[in-house]
């Protein structure tokens, strides 16, 4: 494979996925907030809650369309840019995507039309149910996507079939109830809720600072504070860590995040900060908190957290074993009834993917020298400084969010939220932070999985389509221009909507003071 | 549970149903968008046209997304080979489809006429380009795509974007445009108040119906006499492992019509294609709006089914390597995956159809300029 094609395919995926995920978290969270606000409207019947719901609904709409538009690219990108991946794991990986379409996407897309156009055609309760269906759809959508993504991190319930040269499903339950997928779902969805809460909190704070639309703003802020507090606690407490012990790759991800080059005696300390040095495989200037990592990663004080060097040694053994499986597959290609080869394959099939790592350096893994195997084993280490710093920034923002919402909730409870100006300013400045944390979270999840497209099964460099550099550059430039234009337009429209405020016509109960009419008004 | 052969047939049928479902629902959205600059001239007219599809296009578009997901899950080979093989064409479709949601939502957010006119053209492109490219792609599937598989079953391709365009594939592209424009026009006559827009939609609908019939007939003639088609020279193995390298294919002129001799009932599809389109034409000229919409739906279903049935059991033949051709028997998911996905479909598809019908019912009725210009919820 042309290395440029691999890099460009990865660049394109990263660009389109990170861009898609600018819109999705806000959609996930705002849908839930709309349900809450509209429920209050249905229960109390007060018009201000209808205005509030419709206002945030408009922001939701502007954001939602870009989530949908960029989701189209994601759905088809596996086929266009990762053709060998699609063939190799489509038997398992395609199912959650198809189920997402059928179970979740139809739901949200059908009801979102009614949500915008049905205000006068549905009863209050009917419209609330429609809004709820949209929220349910977006959340189910996230569930199925994360089942698919979780399987890439922990490919349970599937086996390689030499007759079809691909992975095939053996236990669909294991794919569905994959613990990594479940942990990811809770973490990702909560992060989306925090994102939307910060937006509602920040925009409301902006209104309160300006003294505009205060009736809508203070109500919105209260909802966002309560929902945001619960969600930010959920993001951190029910975070991503529960899956780390499961696979070699997740252990490697954890070790890279911690820049743990070697296994330390239990209980492991948490490296708070330091400078990872990739060349010498060591971390300089590190500040450690004793015991904490052992507690987080193993929930015990007596189990070790495996370091990268030890995991590399393990990878080296698996490569050697994988070459035997590879040899068996090659023999089965020429003679599917070769029972000796079949037996050899069954013994070593778990490690087949590790032999494929050698294809980066040698066409036939069976020709690899022991020297090459030991250097290739180091390919399983992801980019350590990137992991190390992404995690620290993400986690710091996570803890800051808990503080922010704890404060917001307290101030709202004490009815001080409309006049504490320093807090209102802080809330406005916090608006971009969830996006930074969320994008770093994806970088951790996906870069931490490298060099694998599917952990232990299919290396990323083999997963691409056989495309030309020209074709890839065309689409990268095309998507960048298109997406860039859309982003500028979207941000402007959202800002214009915020400036215009919640009132669609002129029913604003507190209009800005205008010029005094020149002529006296006569009844 | 069903055996592997039956499941493969069912999923081949479901693939057809999904494509037809897409053409019938999102098809009128595409056709309407392609007609936008022609049938509607003032801003309020354009808003009226856009709002006929405003509440439903999003749900309709899911047929496209579901089509992609279902091909991935049930026909992973087809997904892997076709989408990467038609790489730049897929990019064109995606770029055009990305313009669509944004165009709908953002067009009316600002009163500036230049802003609105730009989005109108974006919507036009978002309707026309996918309709054209889908047809061109189907034409290429009939001709065979230039791909081969190596022993690891990795796909390699010859040829780029321009290679996709030949007189026959352009004919297929134009047929697809005519078919969807007809569907869009019948939708508009059915959904919009009587007036100038309605009359223009009828005019374009008549032209599109005539063009559809003519292009479908020309396409049929090319398939019969144009020296295209493939046939299997090895015995098919309907329960074998999904591995295309075990099938042997040879080009065979006129082979795409052989199925109609073997299974005469298949003639239902082309007959429906012609009859439905003619019915739509009659409906438009007489002012029977439901009939014309139904007729164009039947016509589109017939035309799409004709392509699928003609090629059976091929799904995507290879024009450069006989061994690599993808068929119903060698390109599917495993028995287990097909079974699980069938259960999911049987449970959820009726639910989807039920609430879709409900959503259409809520938004039932003709749009008038009054509603569009007074109501803040409309685009």
Coordinates of N, CA and C in Angstrom, one line a residue, chain B residues 123-311:
Chain B
X123 N -30.1 23.8 -3.5 CA -31.1 22.8 -3.5 C -31.3 22.1 -4.8
X124 N -31.2 22.9 -5.9 CA -31.4 22.4 -7.2 C -30.2 21.3 -7.5
X125 N -29.0 21.7 -7.1 CA -27.9 20.8 -7.3 C -28.1 19.6 -6.4
X126 N -28.6 19.8 -5.2 CA -28.8 18.7 -4.2 C -29.9 17.8 -4.7
X127 N -30.7 18.2 -5.6 CA -31.7 17.3 -6.2 C -31.3 16.6 -7.5
X128 N -30.7 17.4 -8.3 CA -30.3 16.9 -9.7 C -29.1 16.0 -9.7
X129 N -28.1 16.4 -9.0 CA -26.8 15.6 -9.0 C -27.0 14.2 -8.5
X130 N -27.6 14.0 -7.3 CA -27.8 12.6 -6.9 C -28.6 11.8 -7.9
X131 N -29.7 12.4 -8.4 CA -30.6 11.7 -9.3 C -29.8 11.2 -10.5
X132 N -29.0 12.1 -11.0 CA -28.2 11.8 -12.2 C -27.1 10.7 -11.9
X133 N -26.4 10.9 -10.8 CA -25.3 10.0 -10.5 C -25.8 8.6 -10.2
X134 N -26.9 8.5 -9.5 CA -27.5 7.2 -9.2 C -27.8 6.4 -10.5
X135 N -28.4 7.1 -11.4 CA -28.7 6.5 -12.7 C -27.4 6.1 -13.4
X136 N -26.4 7.0 -13.4 CA -25.2 6.6 -14.1 C -24.5 5.4 -13.4
X137 N -24.6 5.3 -12.1 CA -24.1 4.2 -11.3 C -24.8 2.9 -11.7
X138 N -26.1 3.0 -11.8 CA -26.8 1.8 -12.2 C -26.4 1.3 -13.6
X139 N -26.2 2.3 -14.5 CA -25.8 2.0 -15.9 C -24.4 1.2 -15.8
X140 N -23.5 1.7 -15.0 CA -22.2 1.1 -14.8 C -22.3 -0.3 -14.2
X141 N -23.3 -0.5 -13.3 CA -23.5 -1.8 -12.7 C -23.9 -2.8 -13.9
X142 N -24.8 -2.3 -14.7 CA -25.3 -3.2 -15.9 C -24.1 -3.5 -16.8
X143 N -23.2 -2.5 -17.0 CA -22.1 -2.8 -17.9 C -21.0 -3.6 -17.3
X144 N -21.0 -3.6 -15.9 CA -19.9 -4.3 -15.2 C -18.9 -3.3 -14.8
X145 N -18.4 -3.4 -13.6 CA -17.4 -2.4 -13.1 C -16.0 -2.9 -13.2
X146 N -15.0 -2.0 -13.5 CA -13.6 -2.5 -13.7 C -12.9 -2.8 -12.4
X147 N -13.2 -3.9 -11.7 CA -12.5 -4.2 -10.5 C -12.1 -5.7 -10.5
X148 N -11.1 -5.9 -9.7 CA -10.6 -7.3 -9.5 C -10.3 -7.5 -8.0
X149 N -10.4 -8.8 -7.5 CA -10.1 -9.1 -6.2 C -8.8 -9.9 -6.1
X150 N -7.9 -9.7 -5.1 CA -6.8 -10.5 -5.0 C -7.1 -11.7 -4.1
X151 N -6.1 -12.5 -3.8 CA -6.4 -13.8 -3.0 C -6.8 -13.5 -1.6
X152 N -6.5 -12.3 -1.1 CA -7.0 -11.9 0.2 C -8.4 -11.2 0.1
X153 N -8.9 -11.1 -1.1 CA -10.2 -10.5 -1.4 C -10.2 -9.0 -1.2
X154 N -9.0 -8.4 -1.4 CA -8.9 -7.0 -1.4 C -9.3 -6.5 -2.9
X155 N -10.1 -5.4 -3.0 CA -10.5 -5.0 -4.3 C -9.5 -3.9 -4.9
X156 N -9.3 -4.0 -6.2 CA -8.5 -3.1 -6.9 C -9.3 -2.6 -8.1
X157 N -9.1 -1.3 -8.6 CA -9.9 -0.8 -9.6 C -9.1 -0.2 -10.7
X158 N -9.6 -0.2 -12.0 CA -9.1 0.5 -13.1 C -10.1 1.6 -13.4
X159 N -9.7 2.7 -13.8 CA -10.6 3.8 -14.3 C -11.0 4.7 -13.2
X160 N -11.4 5.9 -13.6 CA -11.8 6.9 -12.6 C -13.2 7.5 -12.8
X161 N -13.4 8.7 -12.5 CA -14.7 9.3 -12.6 C -15.2 9.4 -14.0
X162 N -14.3 9.8 -14.9 CA -14.8 10.1 -16.3 C -15.1 8.7 -17.0
X163 N -14.4 7.7 -16.6 CA -14.7 6.4 -17.2 C -16.1 5.9 -16.9
X164 N -16.8 6.5 -15.9 CA -18.2 6.1 -15.6 C -19.2 6.6 -16.6
X165 N -18.8 7.7 -17.4 CA -19.7 8.3 -18.3 C -19.5 7.7 -19.7
X166 N -20.6 7.0 -20.2 CA -20.6 6.5 -21.6 C -22.0 6.8 -22.1
X167 N -22.2 6.7 -23.4 CA -23.6 7.0 -23.8 C -24.7 6.2 -23.1
X168 N -24.4 4.9 -22.8 CA -25.4 4.1 -22.2 C -25.6 4.6 -20.7
X169 N -24.5 4.8 -20.0 CA -24.7 5.2 -18.6 C -25.3 6.6 -18.5
X170 N -25.0 7.5 -19.4 CA -25.7 8.8 -19.4 C -27.2 8.6 -19.7
X171 N -27.5 7.7 -20.6 CA -28.9 7.4 -20.8 C -29.6 6.9 -19.5
X172 N -28.9 6.1 -18.8 CA -29.5 5.6 -17.5 C -29.6 6.8 -16.5
X173 N -28.6 7.7 -16.5 CA -28.6 8.8 -15.7 C -29.8 9.7 -16.0
X174 N -30.1 9.9 -17.3 CA -31.2 10.8 -17.7 C -32.5 10.1 -17.4
X175 N -32.6 8.8 -17.5 CA -33.8 8.1 -17.2 C -34.1 8.3 -15.7
X176 N -33.0 8.2 -14.9 CA -33.2 8.4 -13.4 C -33.7 9.8 -13.1
X177 N -33.1 10.8 -13.8 CA -33.6 12.2 -13.6 C -35.0 12.3 -14.0
X178 N -35.4 11.8 -15.2 CA -36.7 12.0 -15.7 C -37.7 11.3 -14.7
X179 N -37.4 10.1 -14.3 CA -38.2 9.4 -13.4 C -38.5 10.1 -12.1
X180 N -37.4 10.7 -11.5 CA -37.6 11.4 -10.2 C -38.2 12.7 -10.4
X181 N -37.9 13.4 -11.5 CA -38.6 14.7 -11.7 C -40.1 14.5 -11.9
X182 N -40.4 13.4 -12.6 CA -41.9 13.1 -12.8 C -42.5 12.8 -11.4
X183 N -41.7 12.1 -10.5 CA -42.3 11.8 -9.2 C -42.4 13.1 -8.4
X184 N -41.4 14.0 -8.5 CA -41.5 15.3 -7.8 C -42.7 16.1 -8.3
X185 N -42.9 16.1 -9.7 CA -43.9 16.9 -10.2 C -45.3 16.4 -9.8
X186 N -45.5 15.1 -9.8 CA -46.8 14.6 -9.4 C -47.0 14.9 -7.9
X187 N -45.9 14.8 -7.1 CA -46.0 15.2 -5.7 C -46.5 16.6 -5.5
X188 N -45.9 17.5 -6.3 CA -46.2 18.9 -6.2 C -47.7 19.2 -6.6
X189 N -48.2 18.5 -7.7 CA -49.5 18.8 -8.1 C -50.5 18.3 -7.0
X190 N -50.1 17.3 -6.3 CA -50.9 16.7 -5.3 C -50.9 17.5 -4.0
X191 N -49.8 18.2 -3.8 CA -49.5 18.8 -2.5 C -49.7 20.3 -2.5
X192 N -49.9 20.9 -3.6 CA -49.8 22.4 -3.7 C -51.2 23.0 -4.2
X193 N -51.5 24.1 -3.7 CA -52.8 24.7 -4.2 C -52.8 25.0 -5.7
X194 N -54.0 25.0 -6.3 CA -54.1 25.3 -7.7 C -53.7 26.7 -8.0
X195 N -52.9 26.9 -9.0 CA -52.3 28.2 -9.3 C -51.2 28.0 -10.2
X196 N -50.4 29.1 -10.4 CA -49.3 29.0 -11.4 C -48.3 27.9 -11.2
X197 N -47.9 27.7 -9.9 CA -46.9 26.7 -9.6 C -47.4 25.3 -10.0
X198 N -48.7 25.1 -9.6 CA -49.4 23.8 -9.9 C -49.3 23.6 -11.4
X199 N -49.7 24.6 -12.2 CA -49.7 24.5 -13.6 C -48.4 24.1 -14.2
X200 N -47.3 24.9 -13.7 CA -46.0 24.6 -14.2 C -45.6 23.2 -13.9
X201 N -45.9 22.7 -12.7 CA -45.5 21.4 -12.3 C -46.2 20.3 -13.2
X202 N -47.4 20.6 -13.6 CA -48.1 19.7 -14.5 C -47.4 19.6 -15.9
X203 N -47.0 20.8 -16.3 CA -46.2 20.9 -17.6 C -45.0 20.1 -17.6
X204 N -44.1 20.3 -16.5 CA -42.9 19.6 -16.4 C -43.1 18.1 -16.2
X205 N -44.2 17.8 -15.5 CA -44.5 16.4 -15.2 C -44.8 15.6 -16.5
X206 N -45.6 16.3 -17.4 CA -45.9 15.7 -18.7 C -44.6 15.4 -19.5
X207 N -43.7 16.4 -19.6 CA -42.5 16.2 -20.3 C -41.7 15.1 -19.7
X208 N -41.6 15.1 -18.4 CA -40.8 14.0 -17.7 C -41.4 12.6 -17.9
X209 N -42.7 12.5 -18.0 CA -43.3 11.2 -18.2 C -43.0 10.7 -19.6
X210 N -43.1 11.6 -20.6 CA -42.8 11.2 -21.9 C -41.3 10.8 -22.0
X211 N -40.4 11.6 -21.4 CA -39.0 11.3 -21.4 C -38.7 9.9 -20.7
X212 N -39.4 9.7 -19.6 CA -39.2 8.4 -18.9 C -39.5 7.2 -19.8
X213 N -40.6 7.3 -20.4 CA -41.1 6.1 -21.3 C -40.1 5.9 -22.4
X214 N -39.7 7.0 -23.0 CA -38.8 6.9 -24.2 C -37.4 6.4 -23.7
X215 N -36.9 6.9 -22.6 CA -35.6 6.5 -22.2 C -35.6 5.1 -21.7
X216 N -36.6 4.7 -21.0 CA -36.7 3.3 -20.6 C -36.7 2.4 -21.8
X217 N -37.5 2.7 -22.8 CA -37.5 1.9 -24.0 C -36.2 1.8 -24.7
X218 N -35.5 3.0 -24.8 CA -34.1 3.0 -25.3 C -33.2 2.1 -24.5
X219 N -33.3 2.2 -23.2 CA -32.4 1.5 -22.4 C -32.6 0.0 -22.6
X220 N -33.9 -0.4 -22.6 CA -34.2 -1.8 -22.9 C -33.7 -2.3 -24.2
X221 N -33.8 -1.4 -25.2 CA -33.2 -1.8 -26.5 C -31.7 -2.0 -26.5
X222 N -31.0 -1.1 -25.7 CA -29.6 -1.2 -25.6 C -29.2 -2.5 -24.9
X223 N -29.9 -2.8 -23.9 CA -29.6 -4.1 -23.2 C -29.9 -5.3 -24.1
X224 N -30.9 -5.2 -24.9 CA -31.2 -6.3 -25.8 C -30.2 -6.5 -26.9
X225 N -29.8 -5.3 -27.5 CA -29.0 -5.4 -28.8 C -27.6 -4.9 -28.6
X226 N -27.3 -4.3 -27.4 CA -26.0 -3.6 -27.2 C -24.8 -4.4 -26.8
X227 N -24.9 -5.7 -26.9 CA -23.7 -6.5 -26.7 C -23.3 -6.5 -25.2
X228 N -24.2 -6.4 -24.3 CA -23.8 -6.4 -22.9 C -24.4 -7.6 -22.1
X229 N -23.9 -7.8 -20.9 CA -24.5 -8.9 -20.1 C -23.4 -9.9 -19.7
X230 N -23.7 -10.6 -18.7 CA -22.8 -11.6 -18.1 C -23.5 -12.9 -17.8
X231 N -22.9 -14.0 -17.9 CA -23.5 -15.2 -17.3 C -22.5 -16.1 -16.7
X232 N -23.0 -16.9 -15.8 CA -22.2 -17.8 -15.0 C -21.8 -19.0 -15.8
X233 N -20.6 -19.4 -15.8 CA -20.2 -20.7 -16.5 C -19.9 -21.8 -15.5
X234 N -19.8 -21.4 -14.2 CA -19.7 -22.5 -13.2 C -21.1 -22.7 -12.6
X235 N -21.3 -23.8 -11.9 CA -22.5 -24.1 -11.3 C -22.7 -23.1 -10.0
X236 N -23.8 -22.5 -9.9 CA -23.9 -21.6 -8.7 C -24.0 -22.5 -7.4
X237 N -23.5 -21.9 -6.3 CA -23.5 -22.7 -5.1 C -24.3 -21.8 -4.1
X238 N -25.6 -21.9 -4.0 CA -26.4 -21.0 -3.2 C -26.2 -21.1 -1.7
X239 N -25.5 -22.2 -1.2 CA -25.3 -22.2 0.2 C -23.8 -22.2 0.5
X240 N -22.9 -21.9 -0.5 CA -21.5 -21.8 -0.3 C -21.0 -20.6 0.5
X241 N -19.8 -20.7 1.0 CA -19.2 -19.6 1.7 C -19.1 -18.4 0.7
X242 N -19.3 -17.2 1.3 CA -19.3 -16.0 0.4 C -17.8 -15.7 0.0
X243 N -17.5 -16.2 -1.2 CA -16.2 -16.0 -1.7 C -16.3 -15.9 -3.2
X244 N -16.2 -14.7 -3.8 CA -16.5 -14.5 -5.2 C -15.5 -15.3 -6.1
X245 N -14.3 -15.6 -5.6 CA -13.3 -16.3 -6.4 C -13.7 -17.7 -6.8
X246 N -14.8 -18.2 -6.2 CA -15.2 -19.5 -6.5 C -16.3 -19.5 -7.6
X247 N -16.6 -18.3 -8.1 CA -17.6 -18.3 -9.2 C -16.9 -18.0 -10.5
X248 N -17.3 -18.6 -11.6 CA -16.7 -18.2 -12.9 C -17.8 -17.6 -13.8
X249 N -17.4 -16.4 -14.3 CA -18.3 -15.6 -15.1 C -17.8 -15.3 -16.5
X250 N -18.7 -15.2 -17.4 CA -18.2 -14.9 -18.8 C -19.1 -13.8 -19.4
X251 N -18.6 -12.9 -20.1 CA -19.5 -11.9 -20.8 C -20.3 -12.6 -21.8
X252 N -21.6 -12.2 -21.9 CA -22.5 -12.9 -22.8 C -23.5 -11.8 -23.3
X253 N -23.4 -11.5 -24.6 CA -24.2 -10.5 -25.2 C -25.7 -10.8 -25.0
X254 N -26.5 -9.9 -24.5 CA -27.9 -10.1 -24.4 C -28.3 -11.0 -23.2
X255 N -27.3 -11.3 -22.4 CA -27.7 -12.2 -21.2 C -28.6 -11.6 -20.2
X256 N -28.6 -10.2 -20.2 CA -29.5 -9.6 -19.2 C -31.0 -9.8 -19.5
X257 N -31.3 -10.3 -20.7 CA -32.7 -10.6 -20.9 C -33.1 -12.0 -20.8
X258 N -32.0 -12.9 -20.6 CA -32.3 -14.3 -20.5 C -33.3 -14.7 -19.4
X259 N -33.2 -14.0 -18.3 CA -34.1 -14.4 -17.2 C -35.6 -14.3 -17.6
X260 N -35.9 -13.4 -18.5 CA -37.3 -13.2 -18.8 C -37.8 -14.4 -19.6
X261 N -36.9 -15.1 -20.3 CA -37.3 -16.3 -21.0 C -37.5 -17.5 -20.0
X262 N -36.6 -17.5 -19.0 CA -36.6 -18.6 -18.0 C -37.8 -18.4 -17.0
X263 N -38.0 -17.2 -16.6 CA -39.0 -16.9 -15.6 C -40.0 -15.8 -16.2
X264 N -41.0 -16.2 -17.0 CA -41.8 -15.2 -17.7 C -42.5 -14.2 -16.7
X265 N -42.8 -14.6 -15.5 CA -43.4 -13.7 -14.5 C -42.6 -12.5 -14.3
X266 N -41.3 -12.5 -14.5 CA -40.5 -11.4 -14.3 C -40.9 -10.2 -15.2
X267 N -41.6 -10.5 -16.3 CA -42.0 -9.4 -17.2 C -42.9 -8.4 -16.5
X268 N -43.5 -8.8 -15.4 CA -44.3 -7.9 -14.6 C -43.5 -6.6 -14.4
X269 N -42.2 -6.7 -14.1 CA -41.5 -5.5 -13.7 C -41.4 -4.4 -14.8
X270 N -40.9 -4.8 -16.0 CA -40.8 -3.8 -17.1 C -42.2 -3.4 -17.5
X271 N -43.2 -4.2 -17.5 CA -44.6 -3.8 -17.8 C -45.0 -2.7 -16.9
X272 N -44.8 -3.0 -15.6 CA -45.2 -2.0 -14.6 C -44.4 -0.7 -14.8
X273 N -43.2 -0.8 -15.2 CA -42.4 0.4 -15.4 C -43.0 1.3 -16.5
X274 N -43.4 0.6 -17.6 CA -44.1 1.4 -18.7 C -45.5 1.8 -18.2
X275 N -46.3 0.9 -17.7 CA -47.7 1.2 -17.5 C -47.8 2.2 -16.4
X276 N -47.0 2.1 -15.3 CA -47.1 3.1 -14.2 C -46.8 4.5 -14.8
X277 N -45.8 4.6 -15.6 CA -45.4 5.9 -16.1 C -46.4 6.5 -17.0
X278 N -47.0 5.6 -17.8 CA -48.1 6.1 -18.7 C -49.3 6.5 -17.9
X279 N -49.6 5.8 -16.8 CA -50.7 6.1 -15.9 C -50.5 7.5 -15.3
X280 N -49.2 7.8 -14.9 CA -48.9 9.1 -14.3 C -49.2 10.2 -15.3
X281 N -48.8 9.9 -16.6 CA -49.0 10.9 -17.7 C -50.5 11.2 -17.8
X282 N -51.3 10.1 -17.9 CA -52.7 10.3 -18.0 C -53.3 11.0 -16.9
X283 N -52.8 10.7 -15.6 CA -53.3 11.3 -14.4 C -53.0 12.8 -14.5
X284 N -51.8 13.2 -14.9 CA -51.4 14.6 -15.0 C -52.3 15.4 -16.0
X285 N -52.5 14.8 -17.2 CA -53.3 15.5 -18.2 C -54.7 15.7 -17.7
X286 N -55.3 14.7 -17.0 CA -56.7 14.7 -16.7 C -56.9 15.4 -15.3
X287 N -55.8 15.7 -14.6 CA -56.0 16.3 -13.3 C -56.3 15.4 -12.2
X288 N -56.0 14.1 -12.4 CA -56.2 13.1 -11.3 C -54.9 13.0 -10.5
X289 N -54.9 13.8 -9.4 CA -53.6 13.9 -8.8 C -53.1 12.7 -8.0
X290 N -54.0 12.1 -7.3 CA -53.5 10.9 -6.6 C -53.1 9.8 -7.5
X291 N -53.9 9.7 -8.6 CA -53.5 8.6 -9.6 C -52.2 8.9 -10.2
X292 N -51.9 10.2 -10.5 CA -50.6 10.4 -11.2 C -49.4 10.2 -10.2
X293 N -49.6 10.5 -8.9 CA -48.6 10.2 -8.0 C -48.4 8.7 -7.8
X294 N -49.5 8.0 -7.7 CA -49.4 6.6 -7.6 C -48.8 6.0 -8.8
X295 N -49.2 6.5 -10.0 CA -48.6 5.9 -11.2 C -47.1 6.1 -11.3
X296 N -46.6 7.3 -10.9 CA -45.2 7.5 -11.0 C -44.5 6.6 -10.0
X297 N -45.1 6.4 -8.8 CA -44.5 5.5 -7.9 C -44.4 4.1 -8.4
X298 N -45.5 3.6 -9.0 CA -45.4 2.2 -9.6 C -44.4 2.2 -10.7
X299 N -44.4 3.2 -11.6 CA -43.4 3.3 -12.7 C -42.0 3.2 -12.2
X300 N -41.7 4.0 -11.2 CA -40.3 3.9 -10.6 C -40.0 2.6 -10.0
X301 N -40.9 2.0 -9.3 CA -40.7 0.7 -8.7 C -40.5 -0.3 -9.8
X302 N -41.2 -0.3 -10.9 CA -41.1 -1.2 -12.0 C -39.7 -1.1 -12.7
X303 N -39.3 0.2 -12.9 CA -38.0 0.4 -13.6 C -36.9 -0.1 -12.8
X304 N -36.9 0.1 -11.4 CA -35.8 -0.3 -10.6 C -35.8 -1.8 -10.5
X305 N -37.0 -2.4 -10.3 CA -37.1 -3.9 -10.2 C -36.6 -4.5 -11.5
X306 N -36.9 -3.9 -12.7 CA -36.4 -4.4 -13.9 C -34.9 -4.6 -14.0
X307 N -34.2 -3.6 -13.5 CA -32.7 -3.7 -13.4 C -32.3 -4.9 -12.6
X308 N -32.9 -5.0 -11.3 CA -32.5 -6.1 -10.4 C -32.8 -7.4 -11.0
X309 N -34.0 -7.6 -11.5 CA -34.4 -8.9 -12.0 C -33.6 -9.3 -13.3
X310 N -33.3 -8.3 -14.1 CA -32.5 -8.7 -15.4 C -31.2 -9.2 -15.0
X311 N -30.6 -8.7 -13.9 CA -29.2 -9.1 -13.6 C -29.1 -10.3 -12.8

